[in-house]
PDB file of C-alpha atoms and ligand atoms in Angstrom:
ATOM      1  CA  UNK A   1       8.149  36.665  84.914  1.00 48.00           C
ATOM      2  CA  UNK A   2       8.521  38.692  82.092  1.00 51.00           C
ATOM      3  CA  UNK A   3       4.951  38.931  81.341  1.00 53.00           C
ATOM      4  CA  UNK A   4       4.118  40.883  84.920  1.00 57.00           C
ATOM      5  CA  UNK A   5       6.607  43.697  83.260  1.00 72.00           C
ATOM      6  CA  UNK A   6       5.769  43.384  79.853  1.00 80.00           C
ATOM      7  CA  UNK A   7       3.553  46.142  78.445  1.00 84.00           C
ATOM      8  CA  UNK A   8       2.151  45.393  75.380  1.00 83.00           C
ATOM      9  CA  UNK A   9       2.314  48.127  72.607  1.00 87.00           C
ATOM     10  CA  UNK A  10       1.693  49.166  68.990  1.00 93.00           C
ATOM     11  CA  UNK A  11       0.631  46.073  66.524  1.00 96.00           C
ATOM     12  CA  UNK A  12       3.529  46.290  64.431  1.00 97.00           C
ATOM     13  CA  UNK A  13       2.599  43.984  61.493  1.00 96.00           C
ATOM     14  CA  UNK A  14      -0.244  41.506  61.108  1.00 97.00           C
ATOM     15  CA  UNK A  15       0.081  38.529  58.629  1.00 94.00           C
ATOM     16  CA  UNK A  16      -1.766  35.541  57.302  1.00 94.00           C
ATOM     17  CA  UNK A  17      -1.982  33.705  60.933  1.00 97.00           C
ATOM     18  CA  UNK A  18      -0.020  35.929  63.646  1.00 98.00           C
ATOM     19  CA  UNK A  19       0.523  39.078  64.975  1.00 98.00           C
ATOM     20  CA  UNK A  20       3.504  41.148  66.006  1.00 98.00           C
ATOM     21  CA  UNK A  21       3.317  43.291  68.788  1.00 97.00           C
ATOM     22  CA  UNK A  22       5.856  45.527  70.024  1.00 97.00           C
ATOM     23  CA  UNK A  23       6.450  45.676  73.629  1.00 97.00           C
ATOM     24  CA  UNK A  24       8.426  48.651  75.756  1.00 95.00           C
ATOM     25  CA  UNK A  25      11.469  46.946  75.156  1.00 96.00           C
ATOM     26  CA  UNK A  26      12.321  47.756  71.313  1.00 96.00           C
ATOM     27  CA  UNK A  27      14.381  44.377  71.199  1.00 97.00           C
ATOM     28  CA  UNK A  28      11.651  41.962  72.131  1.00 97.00           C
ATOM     29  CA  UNK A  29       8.197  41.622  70.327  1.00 98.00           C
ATOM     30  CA  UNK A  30       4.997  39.905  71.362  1.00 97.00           C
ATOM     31  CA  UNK A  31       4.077  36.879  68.583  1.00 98.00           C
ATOM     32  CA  UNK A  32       0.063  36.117  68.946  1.00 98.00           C
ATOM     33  CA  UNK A  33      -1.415  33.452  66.753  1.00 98.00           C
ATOM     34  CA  UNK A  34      -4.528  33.303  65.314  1.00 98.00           C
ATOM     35  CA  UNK A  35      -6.898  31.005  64.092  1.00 98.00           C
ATOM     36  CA  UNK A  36      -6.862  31.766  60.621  1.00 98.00           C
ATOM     37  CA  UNK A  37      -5.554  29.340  57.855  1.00 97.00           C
ATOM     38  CA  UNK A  38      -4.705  30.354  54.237  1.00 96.00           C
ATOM     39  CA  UNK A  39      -3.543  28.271  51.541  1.00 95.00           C
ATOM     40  CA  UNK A  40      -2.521  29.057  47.551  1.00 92.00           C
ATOM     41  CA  UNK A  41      -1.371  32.037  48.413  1.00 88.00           C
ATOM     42  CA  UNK A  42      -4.201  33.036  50.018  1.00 90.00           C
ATOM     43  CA  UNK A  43      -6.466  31.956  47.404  1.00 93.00           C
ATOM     44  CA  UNK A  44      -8.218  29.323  49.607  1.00 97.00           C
ATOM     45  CA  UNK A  45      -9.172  31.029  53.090  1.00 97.00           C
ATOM     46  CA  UNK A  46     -11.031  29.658  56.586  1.00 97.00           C
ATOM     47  CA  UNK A  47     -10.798  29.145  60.427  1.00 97.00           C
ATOM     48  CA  UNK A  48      -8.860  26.167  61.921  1.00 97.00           C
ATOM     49  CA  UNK A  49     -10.272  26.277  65.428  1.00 97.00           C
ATOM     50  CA  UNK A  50      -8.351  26.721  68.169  1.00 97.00           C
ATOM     51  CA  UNK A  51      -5.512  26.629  65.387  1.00 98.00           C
ATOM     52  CA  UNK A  52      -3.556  29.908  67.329  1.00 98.00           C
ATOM     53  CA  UNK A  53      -3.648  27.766  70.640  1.00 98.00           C
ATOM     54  CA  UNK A  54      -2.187  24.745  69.525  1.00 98.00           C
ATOM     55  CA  UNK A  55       0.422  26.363  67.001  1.00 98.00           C
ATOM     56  CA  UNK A  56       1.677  28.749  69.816  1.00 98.00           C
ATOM     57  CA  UNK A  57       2.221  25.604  72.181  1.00 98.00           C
ATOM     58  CA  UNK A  58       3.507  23.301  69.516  1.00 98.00           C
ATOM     59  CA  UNK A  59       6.390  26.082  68.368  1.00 98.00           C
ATOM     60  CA  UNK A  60       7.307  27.042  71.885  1.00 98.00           C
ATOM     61  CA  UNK A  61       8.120  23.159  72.832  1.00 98.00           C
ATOM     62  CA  UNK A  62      10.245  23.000  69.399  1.00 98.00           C
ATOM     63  CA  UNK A  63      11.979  26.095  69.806  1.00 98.00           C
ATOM     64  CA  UNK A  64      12.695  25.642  73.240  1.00 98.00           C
ATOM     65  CA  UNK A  65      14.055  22.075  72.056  1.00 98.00           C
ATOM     66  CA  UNK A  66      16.181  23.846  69.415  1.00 98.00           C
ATOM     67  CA  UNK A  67      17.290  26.226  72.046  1.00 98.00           C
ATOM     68  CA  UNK A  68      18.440  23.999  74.609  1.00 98.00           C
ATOM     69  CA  UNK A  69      20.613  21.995  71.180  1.00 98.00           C
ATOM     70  CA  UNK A  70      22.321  25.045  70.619  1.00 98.00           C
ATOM     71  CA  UNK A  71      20.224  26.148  67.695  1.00 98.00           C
ATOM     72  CA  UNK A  72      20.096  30.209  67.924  1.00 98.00           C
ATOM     73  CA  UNK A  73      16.405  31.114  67.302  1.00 98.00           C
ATOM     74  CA  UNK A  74      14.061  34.302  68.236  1.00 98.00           C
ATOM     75  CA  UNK A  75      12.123  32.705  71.065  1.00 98.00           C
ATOM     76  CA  UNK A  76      12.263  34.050  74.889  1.00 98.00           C
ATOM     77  CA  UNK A  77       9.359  32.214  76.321  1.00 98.00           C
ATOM     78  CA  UNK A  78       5.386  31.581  75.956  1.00 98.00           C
ATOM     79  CA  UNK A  79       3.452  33.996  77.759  1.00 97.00           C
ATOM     80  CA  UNK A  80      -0.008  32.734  77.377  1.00 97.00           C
ATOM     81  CA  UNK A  81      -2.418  30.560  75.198  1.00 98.00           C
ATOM     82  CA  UNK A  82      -1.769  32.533  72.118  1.00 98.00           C
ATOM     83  CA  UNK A  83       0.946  34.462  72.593  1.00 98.00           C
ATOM     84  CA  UNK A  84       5.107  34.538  72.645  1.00 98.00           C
ATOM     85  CA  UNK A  85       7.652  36.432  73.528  1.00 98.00           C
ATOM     86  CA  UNK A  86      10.139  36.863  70.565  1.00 98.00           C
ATOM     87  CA  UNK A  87      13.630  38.742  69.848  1.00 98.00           C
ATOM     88  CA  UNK A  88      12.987  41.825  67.175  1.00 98.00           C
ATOM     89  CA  UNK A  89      14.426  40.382  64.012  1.00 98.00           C
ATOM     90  CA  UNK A  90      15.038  41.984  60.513  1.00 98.00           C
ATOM     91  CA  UNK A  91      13.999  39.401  58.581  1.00 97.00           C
ATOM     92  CA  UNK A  92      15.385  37.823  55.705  1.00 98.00           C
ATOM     93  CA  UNK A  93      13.492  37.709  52.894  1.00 98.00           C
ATOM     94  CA  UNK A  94      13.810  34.197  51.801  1.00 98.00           C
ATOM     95  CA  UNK A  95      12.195  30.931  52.653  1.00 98.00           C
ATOM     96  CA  UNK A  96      14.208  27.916  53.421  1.00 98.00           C
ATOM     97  CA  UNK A  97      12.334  24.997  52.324  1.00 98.00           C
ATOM     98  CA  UNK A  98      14.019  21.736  54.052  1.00 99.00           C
ATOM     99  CA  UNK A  99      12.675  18.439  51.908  1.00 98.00           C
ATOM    100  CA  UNK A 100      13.377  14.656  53.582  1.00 98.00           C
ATOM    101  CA  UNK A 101      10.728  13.131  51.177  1.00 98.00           C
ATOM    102  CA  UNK A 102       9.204  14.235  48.043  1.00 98.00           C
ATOM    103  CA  UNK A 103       6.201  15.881  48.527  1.00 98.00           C
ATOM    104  CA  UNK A 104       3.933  18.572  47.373  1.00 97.00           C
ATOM    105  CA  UNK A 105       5.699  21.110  45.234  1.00 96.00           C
ATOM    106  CA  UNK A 106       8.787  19.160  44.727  1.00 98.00           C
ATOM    107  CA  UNK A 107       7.049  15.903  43.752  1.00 98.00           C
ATOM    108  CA  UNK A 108       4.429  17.786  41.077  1.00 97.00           C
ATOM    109  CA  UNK A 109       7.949  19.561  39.579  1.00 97.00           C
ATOM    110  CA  UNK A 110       9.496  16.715  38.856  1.00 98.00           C
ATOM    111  CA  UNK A 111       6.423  14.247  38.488  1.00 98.00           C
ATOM    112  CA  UNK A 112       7.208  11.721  41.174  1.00 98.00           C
ATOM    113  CA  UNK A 113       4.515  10.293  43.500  1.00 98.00           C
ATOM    114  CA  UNK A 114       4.313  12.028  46.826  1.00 97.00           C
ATOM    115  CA  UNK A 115       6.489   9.918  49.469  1.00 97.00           C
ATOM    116  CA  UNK A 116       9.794   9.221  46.845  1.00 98.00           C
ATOM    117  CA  UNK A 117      12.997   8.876  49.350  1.00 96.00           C
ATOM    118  CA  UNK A 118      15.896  11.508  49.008  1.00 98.00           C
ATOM    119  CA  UNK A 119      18.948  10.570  48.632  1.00 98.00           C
ATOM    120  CA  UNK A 120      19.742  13.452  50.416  1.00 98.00           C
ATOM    121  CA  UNK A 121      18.024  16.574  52.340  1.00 98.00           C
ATOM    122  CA  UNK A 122      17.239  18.974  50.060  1.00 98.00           C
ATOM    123  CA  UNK A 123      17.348  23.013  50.626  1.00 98.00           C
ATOM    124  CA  UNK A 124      15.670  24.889  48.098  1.00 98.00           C
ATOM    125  CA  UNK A 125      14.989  28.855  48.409  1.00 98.00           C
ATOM    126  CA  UNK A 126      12.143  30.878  47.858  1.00 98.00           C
ATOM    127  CA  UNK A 127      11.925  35.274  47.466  1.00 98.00           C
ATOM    128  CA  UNK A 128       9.275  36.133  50.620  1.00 97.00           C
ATOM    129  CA  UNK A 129       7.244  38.026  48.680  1.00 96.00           C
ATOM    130  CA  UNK A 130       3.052  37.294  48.695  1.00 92.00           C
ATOM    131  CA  UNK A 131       2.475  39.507  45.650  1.00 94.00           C
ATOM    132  CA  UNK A 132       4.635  37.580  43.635  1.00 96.00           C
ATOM    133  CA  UNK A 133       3.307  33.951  45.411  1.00 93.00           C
ATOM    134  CA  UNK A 134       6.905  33.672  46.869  1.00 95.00           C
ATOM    135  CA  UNK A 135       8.845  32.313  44.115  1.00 97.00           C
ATOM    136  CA  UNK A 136      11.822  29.758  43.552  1.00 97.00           C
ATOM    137  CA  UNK A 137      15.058  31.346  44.175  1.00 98.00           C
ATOM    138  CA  UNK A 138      18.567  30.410  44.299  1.00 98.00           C
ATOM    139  CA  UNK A 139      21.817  32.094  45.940  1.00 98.00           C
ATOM    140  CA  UNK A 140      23.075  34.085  43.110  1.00 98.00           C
ATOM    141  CA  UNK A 141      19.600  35.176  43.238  1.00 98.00           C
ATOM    142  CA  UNK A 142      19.672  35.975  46.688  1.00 98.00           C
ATOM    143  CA  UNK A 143      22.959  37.637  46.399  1.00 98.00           C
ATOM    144  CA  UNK A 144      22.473  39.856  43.110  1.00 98.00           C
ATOM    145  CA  UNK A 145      19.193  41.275  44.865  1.00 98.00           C
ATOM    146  CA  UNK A 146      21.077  41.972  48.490  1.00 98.00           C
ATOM    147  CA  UNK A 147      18.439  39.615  50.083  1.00 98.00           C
ATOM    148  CA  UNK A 148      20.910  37.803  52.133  1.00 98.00           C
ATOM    149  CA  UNK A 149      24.739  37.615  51.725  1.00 98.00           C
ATOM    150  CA  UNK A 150      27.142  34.940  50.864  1.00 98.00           C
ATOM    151  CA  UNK A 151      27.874  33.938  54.531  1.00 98.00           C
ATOM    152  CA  UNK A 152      24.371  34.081  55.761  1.00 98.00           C
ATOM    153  CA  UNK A 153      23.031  32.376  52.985  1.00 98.00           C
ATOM    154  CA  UNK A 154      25.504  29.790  54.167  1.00 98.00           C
ATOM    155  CA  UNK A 155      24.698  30.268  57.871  1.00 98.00           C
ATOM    156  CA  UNK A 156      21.361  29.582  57.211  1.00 98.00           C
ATOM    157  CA  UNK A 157      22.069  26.505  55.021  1.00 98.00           C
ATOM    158  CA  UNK A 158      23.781  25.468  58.043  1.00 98.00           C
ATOM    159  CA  UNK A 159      21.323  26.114  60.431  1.00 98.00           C
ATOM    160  CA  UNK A 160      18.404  24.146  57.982  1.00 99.00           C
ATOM    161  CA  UNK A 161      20.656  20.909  58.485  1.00 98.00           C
ATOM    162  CA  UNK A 162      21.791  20.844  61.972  1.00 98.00           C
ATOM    163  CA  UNK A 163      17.838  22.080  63.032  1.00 99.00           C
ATOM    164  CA  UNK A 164      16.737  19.357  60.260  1.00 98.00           C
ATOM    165  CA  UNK A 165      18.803  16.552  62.078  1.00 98.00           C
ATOM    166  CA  UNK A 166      17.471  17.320  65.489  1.00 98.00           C
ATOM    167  CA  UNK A 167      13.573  18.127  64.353  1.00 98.00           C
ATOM    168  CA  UNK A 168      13.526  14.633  62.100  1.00 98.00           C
ATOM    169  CA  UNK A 169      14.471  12.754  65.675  1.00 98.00           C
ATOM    170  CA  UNK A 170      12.575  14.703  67.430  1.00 98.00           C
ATOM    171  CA  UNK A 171       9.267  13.836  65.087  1.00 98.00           C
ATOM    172  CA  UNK A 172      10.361  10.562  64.789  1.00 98.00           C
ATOM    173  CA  UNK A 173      10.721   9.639  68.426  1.00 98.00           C
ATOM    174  CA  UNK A 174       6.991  10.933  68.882  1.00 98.00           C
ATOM    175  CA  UNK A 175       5.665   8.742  65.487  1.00 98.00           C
ATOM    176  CA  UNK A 176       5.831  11.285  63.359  1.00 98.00           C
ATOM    177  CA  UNK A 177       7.688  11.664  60.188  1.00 98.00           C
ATOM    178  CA  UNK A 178       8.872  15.173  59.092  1.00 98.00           C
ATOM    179  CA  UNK A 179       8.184  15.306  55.722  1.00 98.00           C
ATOM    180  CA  UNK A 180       8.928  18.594  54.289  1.00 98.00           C
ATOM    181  CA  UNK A 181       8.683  22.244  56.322  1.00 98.00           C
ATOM    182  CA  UNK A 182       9.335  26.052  55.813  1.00 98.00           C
ATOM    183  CA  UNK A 183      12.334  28.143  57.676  1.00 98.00           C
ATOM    184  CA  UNK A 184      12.745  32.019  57.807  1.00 98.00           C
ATOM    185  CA  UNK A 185      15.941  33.372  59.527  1.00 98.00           C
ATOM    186  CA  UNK A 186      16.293  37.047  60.712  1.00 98.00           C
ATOM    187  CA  UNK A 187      19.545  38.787  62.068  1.00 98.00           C
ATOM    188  CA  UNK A 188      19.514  40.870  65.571  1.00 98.00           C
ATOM    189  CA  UNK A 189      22.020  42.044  66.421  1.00 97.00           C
ATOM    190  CA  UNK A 190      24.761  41.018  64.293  1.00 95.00           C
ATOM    191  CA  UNK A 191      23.448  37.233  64.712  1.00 97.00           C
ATOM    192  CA  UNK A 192      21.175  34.978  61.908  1.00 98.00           C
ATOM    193  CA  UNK A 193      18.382  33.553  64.346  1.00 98.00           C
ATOM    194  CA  UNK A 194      15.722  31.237  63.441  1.00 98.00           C
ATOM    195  CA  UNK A 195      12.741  33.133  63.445  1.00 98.00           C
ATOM    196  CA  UNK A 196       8.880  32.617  62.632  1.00 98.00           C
ATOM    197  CA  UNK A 197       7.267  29.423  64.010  1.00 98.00           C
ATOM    198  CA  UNK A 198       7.329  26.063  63.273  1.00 98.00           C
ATOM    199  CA  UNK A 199       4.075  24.189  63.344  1.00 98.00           C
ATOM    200  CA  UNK A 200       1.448  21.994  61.214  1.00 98.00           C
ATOM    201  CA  UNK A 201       0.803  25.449  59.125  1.00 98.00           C
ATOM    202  CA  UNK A 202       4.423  25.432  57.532  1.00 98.00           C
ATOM    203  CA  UNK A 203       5.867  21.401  57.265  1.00 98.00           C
ATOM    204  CA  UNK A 204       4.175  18.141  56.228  1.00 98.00           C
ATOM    205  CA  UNK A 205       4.379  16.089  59.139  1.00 98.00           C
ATOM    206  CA  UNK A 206       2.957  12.314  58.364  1.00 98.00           C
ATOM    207  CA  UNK A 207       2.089   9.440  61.099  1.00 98.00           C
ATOM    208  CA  UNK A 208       4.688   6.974  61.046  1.00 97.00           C
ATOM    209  CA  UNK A 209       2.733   3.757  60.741  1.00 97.00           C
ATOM    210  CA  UNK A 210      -0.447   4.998  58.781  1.00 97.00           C
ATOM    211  CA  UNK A 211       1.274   8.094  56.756  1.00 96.00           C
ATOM    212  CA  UNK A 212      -2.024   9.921  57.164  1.00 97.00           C
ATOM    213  CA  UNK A 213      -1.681  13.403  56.999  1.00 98.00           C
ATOM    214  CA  UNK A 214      -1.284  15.425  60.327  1.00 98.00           C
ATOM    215  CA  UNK A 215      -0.784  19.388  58.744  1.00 97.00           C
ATOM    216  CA  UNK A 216      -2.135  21.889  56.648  1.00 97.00           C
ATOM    217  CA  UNK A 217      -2.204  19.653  53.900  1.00 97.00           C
ATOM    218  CA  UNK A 218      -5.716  18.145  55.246  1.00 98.00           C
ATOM    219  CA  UNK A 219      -6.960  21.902  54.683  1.00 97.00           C
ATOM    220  CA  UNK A 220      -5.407  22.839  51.226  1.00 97.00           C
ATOM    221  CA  UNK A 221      -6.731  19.489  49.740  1.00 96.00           C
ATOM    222  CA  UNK A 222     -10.747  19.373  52.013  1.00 97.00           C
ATOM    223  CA  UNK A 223      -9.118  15.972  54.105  1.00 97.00           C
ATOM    224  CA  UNK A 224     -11.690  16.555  56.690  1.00 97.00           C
ATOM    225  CA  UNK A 225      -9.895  16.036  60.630  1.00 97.00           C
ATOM    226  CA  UNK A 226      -7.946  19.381  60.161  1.00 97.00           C
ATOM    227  CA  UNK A 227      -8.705  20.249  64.238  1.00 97.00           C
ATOM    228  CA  UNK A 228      -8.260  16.747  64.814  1.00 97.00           C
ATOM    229  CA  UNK A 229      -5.042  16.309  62.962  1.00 98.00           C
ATOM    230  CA  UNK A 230      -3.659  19.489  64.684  1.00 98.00           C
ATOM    231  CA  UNK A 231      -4.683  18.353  68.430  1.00 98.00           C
ATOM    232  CA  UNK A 232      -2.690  14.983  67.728  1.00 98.00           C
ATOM    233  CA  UNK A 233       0.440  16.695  66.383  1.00 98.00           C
ATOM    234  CA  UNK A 234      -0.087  19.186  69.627  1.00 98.00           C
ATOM    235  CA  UNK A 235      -0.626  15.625  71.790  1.00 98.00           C
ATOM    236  CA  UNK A 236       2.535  13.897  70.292  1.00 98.00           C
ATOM    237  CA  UNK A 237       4.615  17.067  70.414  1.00 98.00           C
ATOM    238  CA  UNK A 238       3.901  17.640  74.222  1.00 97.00           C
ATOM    239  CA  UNK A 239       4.620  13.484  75.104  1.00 93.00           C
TER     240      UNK A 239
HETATM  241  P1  LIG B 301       6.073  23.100  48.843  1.00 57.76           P
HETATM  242  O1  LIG B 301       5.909  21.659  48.520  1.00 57.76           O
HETATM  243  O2  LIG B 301       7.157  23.844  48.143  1.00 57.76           O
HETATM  244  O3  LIG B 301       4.768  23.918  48.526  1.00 57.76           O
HETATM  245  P2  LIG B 301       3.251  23.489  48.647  1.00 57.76           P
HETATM  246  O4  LIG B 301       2.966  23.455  50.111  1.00 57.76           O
HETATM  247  O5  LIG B 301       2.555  24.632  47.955  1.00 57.76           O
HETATM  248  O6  LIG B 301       3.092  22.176  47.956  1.00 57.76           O
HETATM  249  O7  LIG B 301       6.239  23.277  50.406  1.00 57.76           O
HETATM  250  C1  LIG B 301       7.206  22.600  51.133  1.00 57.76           C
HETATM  251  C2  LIG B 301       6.949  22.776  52.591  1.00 57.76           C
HETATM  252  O8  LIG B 301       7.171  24.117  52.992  1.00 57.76           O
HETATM  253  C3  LIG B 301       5.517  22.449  52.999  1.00 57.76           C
HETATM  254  O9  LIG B 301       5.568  21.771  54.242  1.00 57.76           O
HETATM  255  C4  LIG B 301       4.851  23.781  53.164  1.00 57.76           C
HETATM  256  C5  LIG B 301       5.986  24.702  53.508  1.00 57.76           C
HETATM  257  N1  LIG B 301       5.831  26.049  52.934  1.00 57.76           N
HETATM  258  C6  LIG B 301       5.237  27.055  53.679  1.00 57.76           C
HETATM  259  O10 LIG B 301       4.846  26.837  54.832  1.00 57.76           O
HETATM  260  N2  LIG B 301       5.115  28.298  53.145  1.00 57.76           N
HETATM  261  C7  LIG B 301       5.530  28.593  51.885  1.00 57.76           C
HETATM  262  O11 LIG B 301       5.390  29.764  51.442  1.00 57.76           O
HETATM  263  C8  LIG B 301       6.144  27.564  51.106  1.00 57.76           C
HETATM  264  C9  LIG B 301       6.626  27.822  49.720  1.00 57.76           C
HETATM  265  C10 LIG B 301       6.276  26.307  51.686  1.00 57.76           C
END
């Protein structure tokens, strides 16, 4: 409906692996994703094909899921293969990084073999900054600088739980288990929303049975069956 209506404007700001758009209404923006996959901070480049496709379809079902659990996120609807039609957020410079297992990062920090159990989830925070390789934060951190207050630091803390609770059953009733993945949160007007996407790029999603690696991680480390792995997350996500 809204796409008939919709005119697509100015390109607004282009990163790693979408697009924003702006559109005549200055509250909603146009999300397009591309095929494009960095890792290392950008250090490692290439294609993923058909990469855009799948990640658009994969976050639409998940946000739409959040949505319809009361989570508050950007999304309005998908418009087409590759593109979304978001809310305008101010975004919050920090990552949320939600951990259910010890993996990458966390597991090389503290020397630990990739698939330890937490005890409990773990929230850590990183500054959004590619310059400076986004690094580690924590909330006096992120209050000192004015990145984020006290209460949204908590609102977003919040959010990270009550969306990690509902995306772990979600992955798990589709035999998948969700490992470790990336949040950004934005405000518009006056409200924190869950913004960017949610897809293969930005968690570690593992098969339940096998543990093989369905993500990003099969580019960063040359796996081989990166299309492959991202079709079958796009498959399970969709049953
Ligand atoms: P982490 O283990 O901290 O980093 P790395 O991927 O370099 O080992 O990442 C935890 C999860 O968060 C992982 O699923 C990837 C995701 N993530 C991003 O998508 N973008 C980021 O900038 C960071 C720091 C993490």
């Amino acid at each position: 409906m809204e796409e008939m209506t919709l005119k697509k404007l100015e390109k607004l700001y282009e990163g790693k692996a979408k697009i924003l758009y702006e559109t005549d209404d200055p509250d909603l923006l146009v999300q397009y994703f591309k095929d494009e996959a960095t890792a290392f901070n950008a250090k490692k480049k290439g294609i993923i094909r058909k990469k855009g496709e799948i990640n658009n379809a994969v976050s639409s079902r998940i946000f739409k899921y959040l949505e319809e659990n009361g989570i508050r996120t950007h999304f309005v609807e998908q418009l087409n293969e590759r593109e979304m039609l978001v809310k305008r957020l101010d975004i919050i410079p920090v990552e949320v990084i939600v951990r259910n297992i010890a993996a990458g990062s966390l597991a090389k920090r503290l020397g630990v073999e990739e698939g330890t159990e937490l005890r409990e989830t773990v929230l850590e925070f990183c500054y959004k900054s590619d310059e400076l390789g986004d690094p580690f934060i924590n909330e006096y951190i992120i209050r000192a600088f004015g990145f984020a207050t006290g209460d949204e630091i908590t609102e977003m803390s919040e959010a990270a739980l009550r969306i990690n609770g509902l995306l772990t059953r979600f992955f798990d009733e589709r035999g998948i288990i969700l490992v470790d993945y990336k949040l950004e949160f934005g405000r518009h007007k006056g409200e924190v929303l869950l913004g960017d996407e949610i897809t293969p790029d930005g968690c570690r999603l593992w098969d339940k049975e096998t543990h093989e690696r369905l993500d990003k991680d099969r580019f960063r480390r040359d796996l081989g069956k990166v299309e492959e792995a991202y079709e079958e997350v796009l498959r399970k996500v969709l049953a």
